[in-house]
PDB file of C-alpha atoms and ligand atoms in Angstrom:
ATOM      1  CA  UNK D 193    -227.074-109.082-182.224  1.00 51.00           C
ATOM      2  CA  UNK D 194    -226.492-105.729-181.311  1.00 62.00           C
ATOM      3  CA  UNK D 195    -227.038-106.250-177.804  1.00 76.00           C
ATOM      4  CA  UNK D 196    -224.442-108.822-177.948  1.00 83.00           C
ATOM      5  CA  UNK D 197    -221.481-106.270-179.994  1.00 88.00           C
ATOM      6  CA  UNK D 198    -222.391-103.772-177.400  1.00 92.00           C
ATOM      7  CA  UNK D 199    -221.555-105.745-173.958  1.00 93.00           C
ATOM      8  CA  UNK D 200    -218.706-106.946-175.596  1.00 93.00           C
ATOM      9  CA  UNK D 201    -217.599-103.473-175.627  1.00 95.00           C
ATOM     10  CA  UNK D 202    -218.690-102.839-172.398  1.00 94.00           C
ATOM     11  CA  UNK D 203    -216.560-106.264-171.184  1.00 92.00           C
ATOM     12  CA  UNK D 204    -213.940-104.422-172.537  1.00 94.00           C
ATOM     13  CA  UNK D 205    -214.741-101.104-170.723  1.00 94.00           C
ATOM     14  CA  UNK D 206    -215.442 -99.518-174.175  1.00 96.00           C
ATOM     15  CA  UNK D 207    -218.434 -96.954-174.215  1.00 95.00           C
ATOM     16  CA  UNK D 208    -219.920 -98.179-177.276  1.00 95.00           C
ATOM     17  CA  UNK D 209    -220.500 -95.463-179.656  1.00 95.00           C
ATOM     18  CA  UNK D 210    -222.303 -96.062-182.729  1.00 94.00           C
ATOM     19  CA  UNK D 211    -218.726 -96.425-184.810  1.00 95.00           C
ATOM     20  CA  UNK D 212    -217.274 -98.816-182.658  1.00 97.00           C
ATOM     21  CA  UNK D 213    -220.101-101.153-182.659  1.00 96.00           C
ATOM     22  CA  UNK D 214    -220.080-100.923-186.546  1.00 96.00           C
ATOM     23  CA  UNK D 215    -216.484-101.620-186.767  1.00 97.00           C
ATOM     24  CA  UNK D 216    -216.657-104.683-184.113  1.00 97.00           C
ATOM     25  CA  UNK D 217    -219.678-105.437-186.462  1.00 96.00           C
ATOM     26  CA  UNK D 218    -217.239-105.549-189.461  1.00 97.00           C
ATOM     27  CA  UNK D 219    -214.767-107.848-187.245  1.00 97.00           C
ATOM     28  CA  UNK D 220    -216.916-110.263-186.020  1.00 96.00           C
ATOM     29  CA  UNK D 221    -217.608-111.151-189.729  1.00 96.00           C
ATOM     30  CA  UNK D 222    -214.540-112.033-190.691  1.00 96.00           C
ATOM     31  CA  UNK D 223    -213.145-115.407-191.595  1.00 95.00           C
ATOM     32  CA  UNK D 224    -209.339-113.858-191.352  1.00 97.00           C
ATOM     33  CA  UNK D 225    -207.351-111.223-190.539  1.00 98.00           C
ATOM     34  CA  UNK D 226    -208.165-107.474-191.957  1.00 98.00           C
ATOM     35  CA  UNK D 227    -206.320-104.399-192.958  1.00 97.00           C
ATOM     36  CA  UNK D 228    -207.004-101.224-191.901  1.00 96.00           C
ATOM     37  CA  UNK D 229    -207.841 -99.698-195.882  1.00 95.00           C
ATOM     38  CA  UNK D 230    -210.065-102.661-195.967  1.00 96.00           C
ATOM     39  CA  UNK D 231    -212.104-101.257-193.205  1.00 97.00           C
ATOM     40  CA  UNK D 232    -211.881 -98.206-194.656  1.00 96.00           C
ATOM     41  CA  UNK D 233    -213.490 -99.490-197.763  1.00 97.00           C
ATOM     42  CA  UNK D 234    -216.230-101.426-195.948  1.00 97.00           C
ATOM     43  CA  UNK D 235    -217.233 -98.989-193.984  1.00 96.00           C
ATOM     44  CA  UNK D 236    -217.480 -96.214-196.546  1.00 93.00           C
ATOM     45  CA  UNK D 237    -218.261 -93.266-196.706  1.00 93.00           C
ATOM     46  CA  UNK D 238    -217.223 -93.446-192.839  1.00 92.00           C
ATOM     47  CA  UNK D 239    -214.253 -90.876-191.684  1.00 93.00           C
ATOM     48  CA  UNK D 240    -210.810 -92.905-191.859  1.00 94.00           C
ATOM     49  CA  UNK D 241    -209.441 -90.745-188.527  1.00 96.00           C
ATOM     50  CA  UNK D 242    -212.192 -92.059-186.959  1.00 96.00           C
ATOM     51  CA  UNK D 243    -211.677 -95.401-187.941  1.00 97.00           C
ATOM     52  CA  UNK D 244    -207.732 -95.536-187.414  1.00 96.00           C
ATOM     53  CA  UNK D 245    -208.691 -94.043-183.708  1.00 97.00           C
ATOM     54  CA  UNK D 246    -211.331 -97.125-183.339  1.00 97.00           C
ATOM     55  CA  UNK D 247    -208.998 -99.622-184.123  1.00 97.00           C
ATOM     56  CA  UNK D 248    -206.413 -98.135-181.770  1.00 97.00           C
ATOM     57  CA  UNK D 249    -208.705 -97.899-178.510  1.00 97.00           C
ATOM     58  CA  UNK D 250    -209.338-101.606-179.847  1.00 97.00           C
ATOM     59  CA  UNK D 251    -206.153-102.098-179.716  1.00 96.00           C
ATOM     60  CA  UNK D 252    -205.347-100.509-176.193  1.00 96.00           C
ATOM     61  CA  UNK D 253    -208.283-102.075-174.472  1.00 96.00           C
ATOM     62  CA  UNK D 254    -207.679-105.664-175.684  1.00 96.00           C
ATOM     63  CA  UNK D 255    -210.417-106.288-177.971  1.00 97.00           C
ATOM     64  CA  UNK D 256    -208.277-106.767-181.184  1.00 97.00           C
ATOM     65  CA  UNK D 257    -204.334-107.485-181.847  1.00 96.00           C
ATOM     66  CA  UNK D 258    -201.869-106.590-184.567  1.00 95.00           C
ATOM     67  CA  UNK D 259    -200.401-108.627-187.053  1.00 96.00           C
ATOM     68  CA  UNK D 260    -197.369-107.910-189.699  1.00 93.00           C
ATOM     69  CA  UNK D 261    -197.674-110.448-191.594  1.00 94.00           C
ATOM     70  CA  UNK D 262    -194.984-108.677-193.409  1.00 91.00           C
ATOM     71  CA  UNK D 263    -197.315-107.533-196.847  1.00 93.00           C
ATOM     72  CA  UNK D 264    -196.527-104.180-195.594  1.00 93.00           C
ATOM     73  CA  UNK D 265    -200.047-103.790-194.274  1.00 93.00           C
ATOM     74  CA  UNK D 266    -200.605-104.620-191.128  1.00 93.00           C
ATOM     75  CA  UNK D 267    -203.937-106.528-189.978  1.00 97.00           C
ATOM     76  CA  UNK D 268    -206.089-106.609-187.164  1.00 97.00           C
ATOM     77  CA  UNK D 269    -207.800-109.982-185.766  1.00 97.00           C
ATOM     78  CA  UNK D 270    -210.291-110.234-182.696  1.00 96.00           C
ATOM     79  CA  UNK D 271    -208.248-111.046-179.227  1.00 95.00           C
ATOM     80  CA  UNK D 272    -209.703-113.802-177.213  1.00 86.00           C
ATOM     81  CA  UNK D 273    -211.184-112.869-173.876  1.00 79.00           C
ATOM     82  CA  UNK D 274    -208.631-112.784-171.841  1.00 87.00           C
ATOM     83  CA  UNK D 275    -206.782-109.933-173.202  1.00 93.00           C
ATOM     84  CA  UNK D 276    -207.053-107.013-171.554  1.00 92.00           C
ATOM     85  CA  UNK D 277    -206.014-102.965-171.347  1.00 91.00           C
ATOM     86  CA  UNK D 278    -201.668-102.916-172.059  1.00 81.00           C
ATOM     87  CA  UNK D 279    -201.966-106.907-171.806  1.00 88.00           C
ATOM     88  CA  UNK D 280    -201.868-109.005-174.680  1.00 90.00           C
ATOM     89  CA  UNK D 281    -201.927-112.605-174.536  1.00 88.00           C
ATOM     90  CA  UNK D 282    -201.958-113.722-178.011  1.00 91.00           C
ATOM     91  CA  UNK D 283    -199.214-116.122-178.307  1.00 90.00           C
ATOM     92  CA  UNK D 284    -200.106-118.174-181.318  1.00 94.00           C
ATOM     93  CA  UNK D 285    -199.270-118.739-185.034  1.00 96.00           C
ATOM     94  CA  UNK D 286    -200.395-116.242-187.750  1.00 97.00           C
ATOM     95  CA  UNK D 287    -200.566-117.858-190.790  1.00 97.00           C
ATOM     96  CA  UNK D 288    -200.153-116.115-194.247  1.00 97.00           C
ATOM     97  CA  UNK D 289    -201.400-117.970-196.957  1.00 98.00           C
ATOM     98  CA  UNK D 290    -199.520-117.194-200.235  1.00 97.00           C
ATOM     99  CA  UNK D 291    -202.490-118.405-202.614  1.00 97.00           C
ATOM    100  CA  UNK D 292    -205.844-116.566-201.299  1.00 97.00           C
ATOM    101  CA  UNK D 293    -203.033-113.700-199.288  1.00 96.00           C
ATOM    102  CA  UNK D 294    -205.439-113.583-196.341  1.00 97.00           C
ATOM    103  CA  UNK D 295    -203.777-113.998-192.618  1.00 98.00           C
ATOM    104  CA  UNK D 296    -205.386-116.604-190.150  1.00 97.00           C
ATOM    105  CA  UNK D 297    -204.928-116.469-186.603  1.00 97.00           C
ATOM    106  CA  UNK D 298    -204.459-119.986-185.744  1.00 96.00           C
ATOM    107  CA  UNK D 299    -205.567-119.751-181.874  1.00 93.00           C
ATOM    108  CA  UNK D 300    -204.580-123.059-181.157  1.00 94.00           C
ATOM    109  CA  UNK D 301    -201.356-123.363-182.646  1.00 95.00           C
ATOM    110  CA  UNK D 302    -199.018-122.151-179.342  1.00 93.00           C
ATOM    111  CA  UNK D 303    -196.333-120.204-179.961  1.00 92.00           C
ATOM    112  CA  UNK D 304    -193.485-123.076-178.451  1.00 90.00           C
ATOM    113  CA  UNK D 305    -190.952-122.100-176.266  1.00 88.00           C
ATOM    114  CA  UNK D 306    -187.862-120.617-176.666  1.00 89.00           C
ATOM    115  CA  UNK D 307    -185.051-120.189-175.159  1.00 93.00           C
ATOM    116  CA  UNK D 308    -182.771-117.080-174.891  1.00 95.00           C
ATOM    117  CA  UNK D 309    -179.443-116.327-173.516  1.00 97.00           C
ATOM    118  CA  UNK D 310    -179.505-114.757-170.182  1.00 95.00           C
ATOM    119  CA  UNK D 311    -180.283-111.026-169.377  1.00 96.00           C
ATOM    120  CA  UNK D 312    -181.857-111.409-172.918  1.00 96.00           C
ATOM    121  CA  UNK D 313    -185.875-110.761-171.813  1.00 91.00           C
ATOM    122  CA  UNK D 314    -188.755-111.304-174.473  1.00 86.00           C
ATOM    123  CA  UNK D 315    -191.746-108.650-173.940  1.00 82.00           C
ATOM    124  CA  UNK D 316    -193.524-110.152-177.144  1.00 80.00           C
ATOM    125  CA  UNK D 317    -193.356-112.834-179.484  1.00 83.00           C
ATOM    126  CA  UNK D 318    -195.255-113.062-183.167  1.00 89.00           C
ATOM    127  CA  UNK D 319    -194.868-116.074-184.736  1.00 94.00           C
ATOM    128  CA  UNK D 320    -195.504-115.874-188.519  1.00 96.00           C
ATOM    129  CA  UNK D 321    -196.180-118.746-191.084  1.00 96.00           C
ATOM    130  CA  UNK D 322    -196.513-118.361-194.446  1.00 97.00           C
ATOM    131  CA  UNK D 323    -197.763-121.332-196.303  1.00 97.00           C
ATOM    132  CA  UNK D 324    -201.032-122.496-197.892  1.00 98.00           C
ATOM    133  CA  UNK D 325    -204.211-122.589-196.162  1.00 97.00           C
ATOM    134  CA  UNK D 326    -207.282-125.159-195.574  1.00 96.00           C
ATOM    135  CA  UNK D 327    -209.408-123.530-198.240  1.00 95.00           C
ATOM    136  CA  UNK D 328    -206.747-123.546-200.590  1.00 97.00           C
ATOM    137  CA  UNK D 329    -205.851-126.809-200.215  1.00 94.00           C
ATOM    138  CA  UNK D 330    -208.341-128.543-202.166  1.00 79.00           C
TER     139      UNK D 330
HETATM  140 ZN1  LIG Q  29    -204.922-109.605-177.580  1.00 72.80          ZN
HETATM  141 ZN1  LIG Q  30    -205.602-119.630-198.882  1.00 72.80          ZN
HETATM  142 ZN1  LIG Q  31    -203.981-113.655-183.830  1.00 72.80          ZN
END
């Protein structure tokens, strides 16, 4: 298992230091979208600088993405392999559901097309449902 957080680090040209693979650890366990405080609090009694800077090389190096799903914290979800340093190609649906408040990224539900009036150019797109989700269904 920890061979397997550590190359995909590596993929990522990450050096993986002990806190990174803990914190990919975290992210690879999750079913949805998390916060940075809620890292903070599952990784306790870890340094929250250290964290925050974790997340952010994440971030840079195209291993996770942001997401406001407007709840005023913002969340980070796992990118799918072809992201890359500066390049992010997550163009689907985040959805907030308004029962269980967890965000979902919904990998196969495209962002559509839009389009915009001339000399008007797009250098990202979130797409943001809020709603109710599988589990909550029932
Ligand atoms: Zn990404
Ligand atoms: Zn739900
Ligand atoms: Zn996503």
């Amino acid at each position: 298992m920890e061979a397997v957080t550590g190359q995909k680090l590596i993929d990522k040209n990450i050096n993986p230091t002990a806190m990174r693979l803990l914190v990919l650890d975290l992210l690879l366990q999750q079913a949805s979208a998390i916060s940075l405080s809620d890292i903070e609090k599952a990784l306790l009694p870890a340094d929250r600088i250290t964290i925050y800077r974790t997340i952010k090389t994440f971030e840079e190096k195209g291993l996770v993405h942001l997401i406001d799903d407007g709840t005023g914290s913002p969340k980070y979800a796992l990118c799918k392999d072809d992201c890359g340093a500066d390049e992010h190609h997550d163009m689907h649906v985040h959805f907030y559901c308004i029962n269980c408040k967890e965000t979902f990224c919904l990998p196969d539900s495209k962002i559509p097309d839009i389009s915009l009036p001339s000399k008007f150019s797009p250098s990202e797109m979130n797409l943001l449902v809020k709603g109710t989700c599988d589990q909550c269904a029932e």
